[in-house]
Amino acid sequence: MDRFSQLQSWAQNVLSCAQLDIQPASSDASFRRYFRLTHGDRSYIVMDAPPSHEDVRPFLQVMDLFRPSGMHVPELYAQDIDNGFLLLGDFGSTHYLAALNRETVERLYGDAMDALLRLQTRCAGAGVLPPYDEALLRREMALFTDWFLGRHYGVSLSARDSAIIERAYTRLVENALAQPRVCVHRDYHSRNLMVVAGNNPGVLDFQDAVFGPVTYDLASLLRDCYIRWPDQDIYRWVEAYYREAKDTGIVPRDVAFETFKRWFDLMGMQRHLKAIGIFARLNHRDHKPGYLQDIPRTLGYVLSVAGDYPEFADFADLVSALVVQDHAEGTPVLMSPRGIA
């Protein structure tokens, strides 16, 4: 029996119904697939997570951890852990990326930041979630070196180049570890937030949650790899969040906004280096080239932030020399990869 037939049979058994309408809902950057299942006037989402590649237990654990905070995660109706099937509530098909525009952004981001504040103040993740420690931070940034510079561009780094990159990575690690620690969704962006009628947003793809830096999810949201806003808007939202975070005690009262802004900027830089490496890996290893179109925007964030901090000037110069052909309006235009079919 093929996997879809197995999923269909399981769903029919769970809902005691021989006739179900099952249609593809979405896929993501992992091996997971999602199907929308209609049964009478009800609709559900079935997660298909092949056990040879995925484990649904972290998803279930984080769901149970996040739900009491008030974060709107899907309802769980049935599970088959051994076969990697979950029957979940349906948030509909309108994600933030499709709904965001100048008329909606203040409301939608306001909802998302309120939900994030609830998570950070109410989620008891210490000792439960994996720590976002130096080893993990460095493994993530190594994706940029290995998959983007090395695999995608065929770059061989000199000893000097490697030293420049290592200094930048060390500064980014130090910045992350200096911050207050909270529950971190880790992919809190416009493709994982769904527009829903009540308790907006509906939140997806949280199975990789960790306990780590307070600005990580805020940087994921406001410096989204899939949509870009003017810096003046971003920093206005960052300052509003900073004030709320101080009021709730997440951020100590003696932390100045300039410190929080630096935390945010450099945390975003670390995340974007990781994301660029993942996008390159998705193309070369997983044969998903669609994410390559998001690299120029994401690299634009890296170069823009690096340009604001003198200690990253040599890193920005090196990356620009290696991969950037032109740079206008904050978005780099990349040279064609060398030696890549």
Short mmCIF file of C-alpha atoms in Angstrom, two decimals:
data_model
loop_
_atom_site.label_atom_id
_atom_site.label_comp_id
_atom_site.label_asym_id
_atom_site.label_seq_id
_atom_site.Cartn_x
_atom_site.Cartn_y
_atom_site.Cartn_z
CA MET A 1 0.00 0.00 0.00
CA ASP A 2 1.44 3.39 -0.97
CA ARG A 3 1.71 6.13 1.64
CA PHE A 4 -1.28 8.17 0.49
CA SER A 5 -3.50 5.06 0.49
CA GLN A 6 -2.25 4.29 4.00
CA LEU A 7 -3.08 7.82 5.12
CA GLN A 8 -6.53 7.63 3.52
CA SER A 9 -7.29 4.30 5.19
CA TRP A 10 -6.19 5.64 8.58
CA ALA A 11 -8.34 8.75 8.27
CA GLN A 12 -11.38 6.73 7.20
CA ASN A 13 -10.95 4.49 10.23
CA VAL A 14 -10.46 7.41 12.64
CA LEU A 15 -13.59 9.21 11.41
CA SER A 16 -15.60 6.01 10.81
CA CYS A 17 -16.36 7.14 7.29
CA ALA A 18 -15.75 5.32 4.02
CA GLN A 19 -16.00 8.42 1.82
CA LEU A 20 -13.70 11.35 2.54
CA ASP A 21 -12.55 14.21 0.33
CA ILE A 22 -8.78 14.50 0.78
CA GLN A 23 -6.91 17.19 -1.14
CA PRO A 24 -3.34 18.50 -0.89
CA ALA A 25 -3.20 21.50 1.45
CA SER A 26 0.49 22.40 1.51
CA SER A 27 4.01 21.13 1.87
CA ASP A 28 7.00 22.71 3.55
CA ALA A 29 10.77 22.69 3.49
CA SER A 30 10.88 19.32 5.28
CA PHE A 31 9.54 15.92 4.20
CA ARG A 32 6.17 16.65 5.82
CA ARG A 33 3.05 17.02 3.67
CA TYR A 34 -0.37 18.32 4.64
CA PHE A 35 -3.80 17.36 3.31
CA ARG A 36 -7.16 19.00 3.83
CA LEU A 37 -9.80 16.42 4.69
CA THR A 38 -13.49 17.27 4.39
CA HIS A 39 -16.03 15.22 6.29
CA GLY A 40 -19.58 16.55 6.13
CA ASP A 41 -19.44 20.22 7.13
CA ARG A 42 -16.13 19.79 8.98
CA SER A 43 -12.63 20.13 7.62
CA TYR A 44 -9.40 18.87 9.12
CA ILE A 45 -5.72 18.86 8.29
CA VAL A 46 -3.87 15.57 8.10
CA MET A 47 -0.12 15.78 8.65
CA ASP A 48 1.88 13.14 6.81
CA ALA A 49 5.35 12.89 8.40
CA PRO A 50 7.20 9.83 7.05
CA PRO A 51 8.87 8.18 10.08
CA SER A 52 12.04 7.50 8.10
CA HIS A 53 12.57 11.26 7.81
CA GLU A 54 10.38 12.95 10.45
CA ASP A 55 9.27 12.42 14.05
CA VAL A 56 5.88 13.80 15.12
CA ARG A 57 6.67 13.59 18.84
CA PRO A 58 8.45 16.98 19.06
CA PHE A 59 5.42 18.56 17.35
CA LEU A 60 3.10 17.03 19.94
CA GLN A 61 5.37 17.98 22.84
CA VAL A 62 5.65 21.61 21.76
CA MET A 63 1.93 21.81 21.03
CA ASP A 64 1.21 20.80 24.63
CA LEU A 65 3.79 23.29 25.88
CA PHE A 66 2.58 26.24 23.80
CA ARG A 67 -1.17 25.80 24.18
CA PRO A 68 -1.42 26.93 27.86
CA SER A 69 0.38 30.17 26.96
CA GLY A 70 -2.57 31.17 24.79
CA MET A 71 -0.71 30.71 21.52
CA HIS A 72 -3.25 29.45 19.01
CA VAL A 73 -1.95 26.05 17.92
CA PRO A 74 -4.11 23.47 16.10
CA GLU A 75 -6.42 21.10 17.92
CA LEU A 76 -5.31 17.47 17.90
CA TYR A 77 -8.07 14.98 17.09
CA ALA A 78 -6.15 11.78 16.42
CA GLN A 79 -2.58 10.52 16.17
CA ASP A 80 -0.63 7.56 14.84
CA ILE A 81 2.90 8.23 16.04
CA ASP A 82 4.41 5.04 14.60
CA ASN A 83 3.22 5.83 11.07
CA GLY A 84 3.59 9.61 11.30
CA PHE A 85 -0.04 10.66 10.88
CA LEU A 86 -1.81 13.43 12.81
CA LEU A 87 -5.40 14.64 12.42
CA LEU A 88 -5.45 18.35 13.26
CA GLY A 89 -7.78 21.31 13.30
CA ASP A 90 -7.93 23.41 10.14
CA PHE A 91 -6.91 27.09 10.26
CA GLY A 92 -8.02 27.63 6.67
CA SER A 93 -5.84 28.59 3.74
CA THR A 94 -5.00 32.28 4.27
CA HIS A 95 -1.49 32.68 5.61
CA TYR A 96 0.01 36.00 6.61
CA LEU A 97 2.12 36.26 3.46
CA ALA A 98 -1.00 36.34 1.29
CA ALA A 99 -2.82 38.82 3.55
CA LEU A 100 -0.09 41.32 4.43
CA ASN A 101 -0.26 44.73 2.80
CA ARG A 102 -0.12 48.37 3.87
CA GLU A 103 -3.73 48.26 5.07
CA THR A 104 -3.42 45.05 7.11
CA VAL A 105 0.14 45.01 8.39
CA GLU A 106 -0.39 46.98 11.61
CA ARG A 107 -3.28 44.77 12.70
CA LEU A 108 -1.74 41.48 11.66
CA TYR A 109 1.68 42.20 13.13
CA GLY A 110 0.02 43.58 16.24
CA ASP A 111 -1.78 40.27 16.71
CA ALA A 112 1.39 38.30 16.03
CA MET A 113 3.46 40.32 18.50
CA ASP A 114 0.76 40.03 21.17
CA ALA A 115 0.79 36.25 20.70
CA LEU A 116 4.57 36.21 20.89
CA LEU A 117 4.55 38.20 24.13
CA ARG A 118 2.11 35.70 25.63
CA LEU A 119 4.36 32.85 24.62
CA GLN A 120 7.45 34.49 26.08
CA THR A 121 5.80 35.40 29.37
CA ARG A 122 3.75 32.24 29.98
CA CYS A 123 5.64 29.35 28.38
CA ALA A 124 7.68 27.31 30.87
CA GLY A 125 10.30 26.04 28.46
CA ALA A 126 13.42 26.02 30.63
CA GLY A 127 14.63 22.45 31.05
CA VAL A 128 11.94 21.22 28.65
CA LEU A 129 12.95 22.63 25.28
CA PRO A 130 16.46 22.11 23.88
CA PRO A 131 18.75 25.06 24.66
CA TYR A 132 19.67 27.40 21.84
CA ASP A 133 23.32 27.08 22.76
CA GLU A 134 26.61 27.92 21.07
CA ALA A 135 26.88 24.55 19.36
CA LEU A 136 23.46 24.90 17.71
CA LEU A 137 24.04 28.52 16.72
CA ARG A 138 27.32 27.58 15.05
CA ARG A 139 25.86 24.54 13.28
CA GLU A 140 23.20 26.79 11.79
CA MET A 141 25.67 29.38 10.51
CA ALA A 142 27.87 26.64 9.10
CA LEU A 143 25.04 26.02 6.61
CA PHE A 144 25.89 29.37 5.03
CA THR A 145 29.57 28.47 4.72
CA ASP A 146 29.04 24.89 3.58
CA TRP A 147 25.95 24.99 1.40
CA PHE A 148 25.80 28.56 0.08
CA LEU A 149 29.44 29.57 -0.28
CA GLY A 150 30.82 26.09 -0.73
CA ARG A 151 28.20 24.02 -2.54
CA HIS A 152 26.18 26.71 -4.33
CA TYR A 153 29.02 29.06 -5.32
CA GLY A 154 31.94 26.66 -5.31
CA VAL A 155 33.99 29.05 -3.15
CA SER A 156 37.25 27.85 -1.61
CA LEU A 157 37.97 30.07 1.37
CA SER A 158 41.48 31.27 2.10
CA ALA A 159 42.82 31.26 5.65
CA ARG A 160 42.13 35.00 5.80
CA ASP A 161 38.56 34.54 4.56
CA SER A 162 37.92 31.82 7.12
CA ALA A 163 39.26 34.02 9.92
CA ILE A 164 36.95 36.90 8.92
CA ILE A 165 33.94 34.57 8.86
CA GLU A 166 34.89 32.99 12.18
CA ARG A 167 35.15 36.41 13.87
CA ALA A 168 31.72 37.37 12.57
CA TYR A 169 30.18 34.08 13.71
CA THR A 170 31.73 34.46 17.17
CA ARG A 171 30.27 37.95 17.56
CA LEU A 172 26.84 36.69 16.51
CA VAL A 173 27.02 33.82 19.01
CA GLU A 174 28.05 36.21 21.79
CA ASN A 175 25.13 38.49 20.94
CA ALA A 176 22.64 35.62 21.06
CA LEU A 177 23.93 34.23 24.35
CA ALA A 178 23.87 37.66 26.02
CA GLN A 179 20.08 37.93 25.74
CA PRO A 180 17.34 36.88 28.18
CA ARG A 181 16.08 33.36 27.48
CA VAL A 182 12.50 32.53 26.49
CA CYS A 183 10.54 29.92 24.54
CA VAL A 184 11.48 30.34 20.87
CA HIS A 185 9.16 29.13 18.10
CA ARG A 186 12.13 29.35 15.69
CA ASP A 187 10.14 29.81 12.46
CA TYR A 188 7.76 32.60 13.41
CA HIS A 189 7.19 34.11 9.97
CA SER A 190 4.49 34.87 7.43
CA ARG A 191 4.25 31.36 5.96
CA ASN A 192 3.66 29.78 9.36
CA LEU A 193 1.08 32.27 10.67
CA MET A 194 -2.50 31.83 9.51
CA VAL A 195 -5.17 34.52 9.47
CA VAL A 196 -8.06 33.25 11.62
CA ALA A 197 -11.24 34.84 12.96
CA GLY A 198 -10.55 34.32 16.65
CA ASN A 199 -7.29 34.48 18.60
CA ASN A 200 -5.35 35.45 15.50
CA PRO A 201 -2.91 34.17 14.32
CA GLY A 202 -3.12 30.42 14.01
CA VAL A 203 0.43 29.18 14.49
CA LEU A 204 2.06 26.29 12.62
CA ASP A 205 5.43 24.55 12.22
CA PHE A 206 6.61 24.90 15.82
CA GLN A 207 8.18 21.45 16.27
CA ASP A 208 11.75 22.84 16.25
CA ALA A 209 11.15 25.14 19.24
CA VAL A 210 14.05 25.83 21.59
CA PHE A 211 14.77 27.85 24.72
CA GLY A 212 16.81 30.83 23.62
CA PRO A 213 17.27 34.52 22.80
CA VAL A 214 14.37 36.91 23.35
CA THR A 215 14.73 38.65 19.98
CA TYR A 216 14.88 35.55 17.75
CA ASP A 217 11.18 35.20 16.94
CA LEU A 218 10.76 38.96 16.68
CA ALA A 219 13.50 39.05 14.03
CA SER A 220 11.86 36.11 12.22
CA LEU A 221 8.58 38.03 12.09
CA LEU A 222 9.74 41.55 11.25
CA ARG A 223 12.70 40.68 9.02
CA ASP A 224 10.85 37.93 7.22
CA CYS A 225 12.72 36.08 4.46
CA TYR A 226 9.57 36.24 2.28
CA ILE A 227 8.45 39.87 2.60
CA ARG A 228 10.34 43.07 3.35
CA TRP A 229 9.24 46.28 5.09
CA PRO A 230 11.01 49.65 5.36
CA ASP A 231 13.50 49.91 8.22
CA GLN A 232 11.64 52.84 9.78
CA ASP A 233 8.57 50.63 10.19
CA ILE A 234 10.58 47.69 11.46
CA TYR A 235 12.33 49.71 14.15
CA ARG A 236 9.06 51.34 15.19
CA TRP A 237 7.60 47.87 15.75
CA VAL A 238 10.79 46.72 17.51
CA GLU A 239 10.64 49.67 19.90
CA ALA A 240 6.97 49.02 20.69
CA TYR A 241 7.79 45.38 21.42
CA TYR A 242 10.78 46.40 23.55
CA ARG A 243 8.56 48.58 25.76
CA GLU A 244 6.02 45.79 26.21
CA ALA A 245 8.78 43.29 26.94
CA LYS A 246 10.21 45.57 29.64
CA ASP A 247 6.77 46.05 31.16
CA THR A 248 6.21 42.30 31.37
CA GLY A 249 9.69 41.63 32.78
CA ILE A 250 10.98 39.62 29.82
CA VAL A 251 13.63 42.27 29.26
CA PRO A 252 15.29 43.83 32.36
CA ARG A 253 14.41 47.48 32.91
CA ASP A 254 18.04 48.57 32.79
CA VAL A 255 18.44 47.35 29.19
CA ALA A 256 18.51 50.38 26.88
CA PHE A 257 16.70 50.33 23.56
CA GLU A 258 19.99 50.60 21.66
CA THR A 259 21.08 47.36 23.33
CA PHE A 260 17.81 45.65 22.42
CA LYS A 261 18.06 46.96 18.86
CA ARG A 262 21.56 45.52 18.54
CA TRP A 263 20.31 42.19 19.92
CA PHE A 264 17.54 42.24 17.30
CA ASP A 265 19.76 43.24 14.38
CA LEU A 266 22.50 40.71 15.02
CA MET A 267 20.05 37.95 15.91
CA GLY A 268 18.38 38.50 12.58
CA MET A 269 21.76 38.33 10.90
CA GLN A 270 22.46 34.93 12.46
CA ARG A 271 19.05 33.66 11.40
CA HIS A 272 19.42 34.92 7.86
CA LEU A 273 22.81 33.27 7.39
CA LYS A 274 21.20 30.01 8.47
CA ALA A 275 18.22 30.56 6.16
CA ILE A 276 20.42 31.26 3.14
CA GLY A 277 22.30 28.03 3.79
CA ILE A 278 19.02 26.12 4.11
CA PHE A 279 17.67 27.60 0.88
CA ALA A 280 20.82 26.47 -0.94
CA ARG A 281 20.62 23.01 0.65
CA LEU A 282 16.95 22.66 -0.34
CA ASN A 283 17.98 23.27 -3.92
CA HIS A 284 21.00 21.00 -4.11
CA ARG A 285 20.11 18.19 -1.73
CA ASP A 286 16.32 18.13 -1.78
CA HIS A 287 15.69 19.33 -5.37
CA LYS A 288 13.50 22.24 -4.26
CA PRO A 289 14.80 25.21 -6.28
CA GLY A 290 11.91 27.52 -5.47
CA TYR A 291 13.62 28.82 -2.34
CA LEU A 292 16.55 30.25 -4.32
CA GLN A 293 14.39 33.26 -5.23
CA ASP A 294 14.31 34.23 -1.53
CA ILE A 295 18.09 34.37 -1.16
CA PRO A 296 18.62 37.92 -2.56
CA ARG A 297 16.13 39.41 -0.09
CA THR A 298 17.60 37.45 2.79
CA LEU A 299 21.19 38.29 1.87
CA GLY A 300 20.11 41.90 1.57
CA TYR A 301 19.22 41.87 5.27
CA VAL A 302 22.65 40.45 6.13
CA LEU A 303 24.56 43.06 4.15
CA SER A 304 22.36 45.93 5.35
CA VAL A 305 22.79 45.06 9.03
CA ALA A 306 26.49 44.33 8.63
CA GLY A 307 26.86 47.78 7.09
CA ASP A 308 25.41 49.37 10.23
CA TYR A 309 27.98 47.81 12.56
CA PRO A 310 31.66 48.59 11.90
CA GLU A 311 32.85 45.33 13.45
CA PHE A 312 31.16 43.46 10.57
CA ALA A 313 32.58 45.63 7.76
CA ASP A 314 35.20 43.07 6.73
CA PHE A 315 32.57 40.31 6.72
CA ALA A 316 30.22 42.36 4.51
CA ASP A 317 33.09 43.20 2.14
CA LEU A 318 34.08 39.54 1.89
CA VAL A 319 30.56 38.25 1.21
CA SER A 320 29.95 41.00 -1.33
CA ALA A 321 33.18 40.18 -3.11
CA LEU A 322 32.37 36.48 -3.23
CA VAL A 323 28.75 36.48 -4.37
CA VAL A 324 27.23 39.89 -5.06
CA GLN A 325 27.26 41.45 -8.50
CA ASP A 326 25.17 44.54 -7.85
CA HIS A 327 23.39 46.02 -4.86
CA ALA A 328 20.48 48.43 -5.20
CA GLU A 329 17.56 49.35 -2.96
CA GLY A 330 18.73 46.94 -0.28
CA THR A 331 18.40 43.81 -2.43
CA PRO A 332 21.52 42.15 -3.85
CA VAL A 333 21.62 40.69 -7.33
CA LEU A 334 23.64 37.48 -7.18
CA MET A 335 26.14 36.25 -9.69
CA SER A 336 25.41 32.87 -11.28
CA PRO A 337 26.92 30.07 -9.19
CA ARG A 338 30.22 28.82 -10.52
CA GLY A 339 30.45 25.20 -11.53
CA ILE A 340 26.81 24.39 -10.75
CA ALA A 341 24.76 22.53 -13.35
#
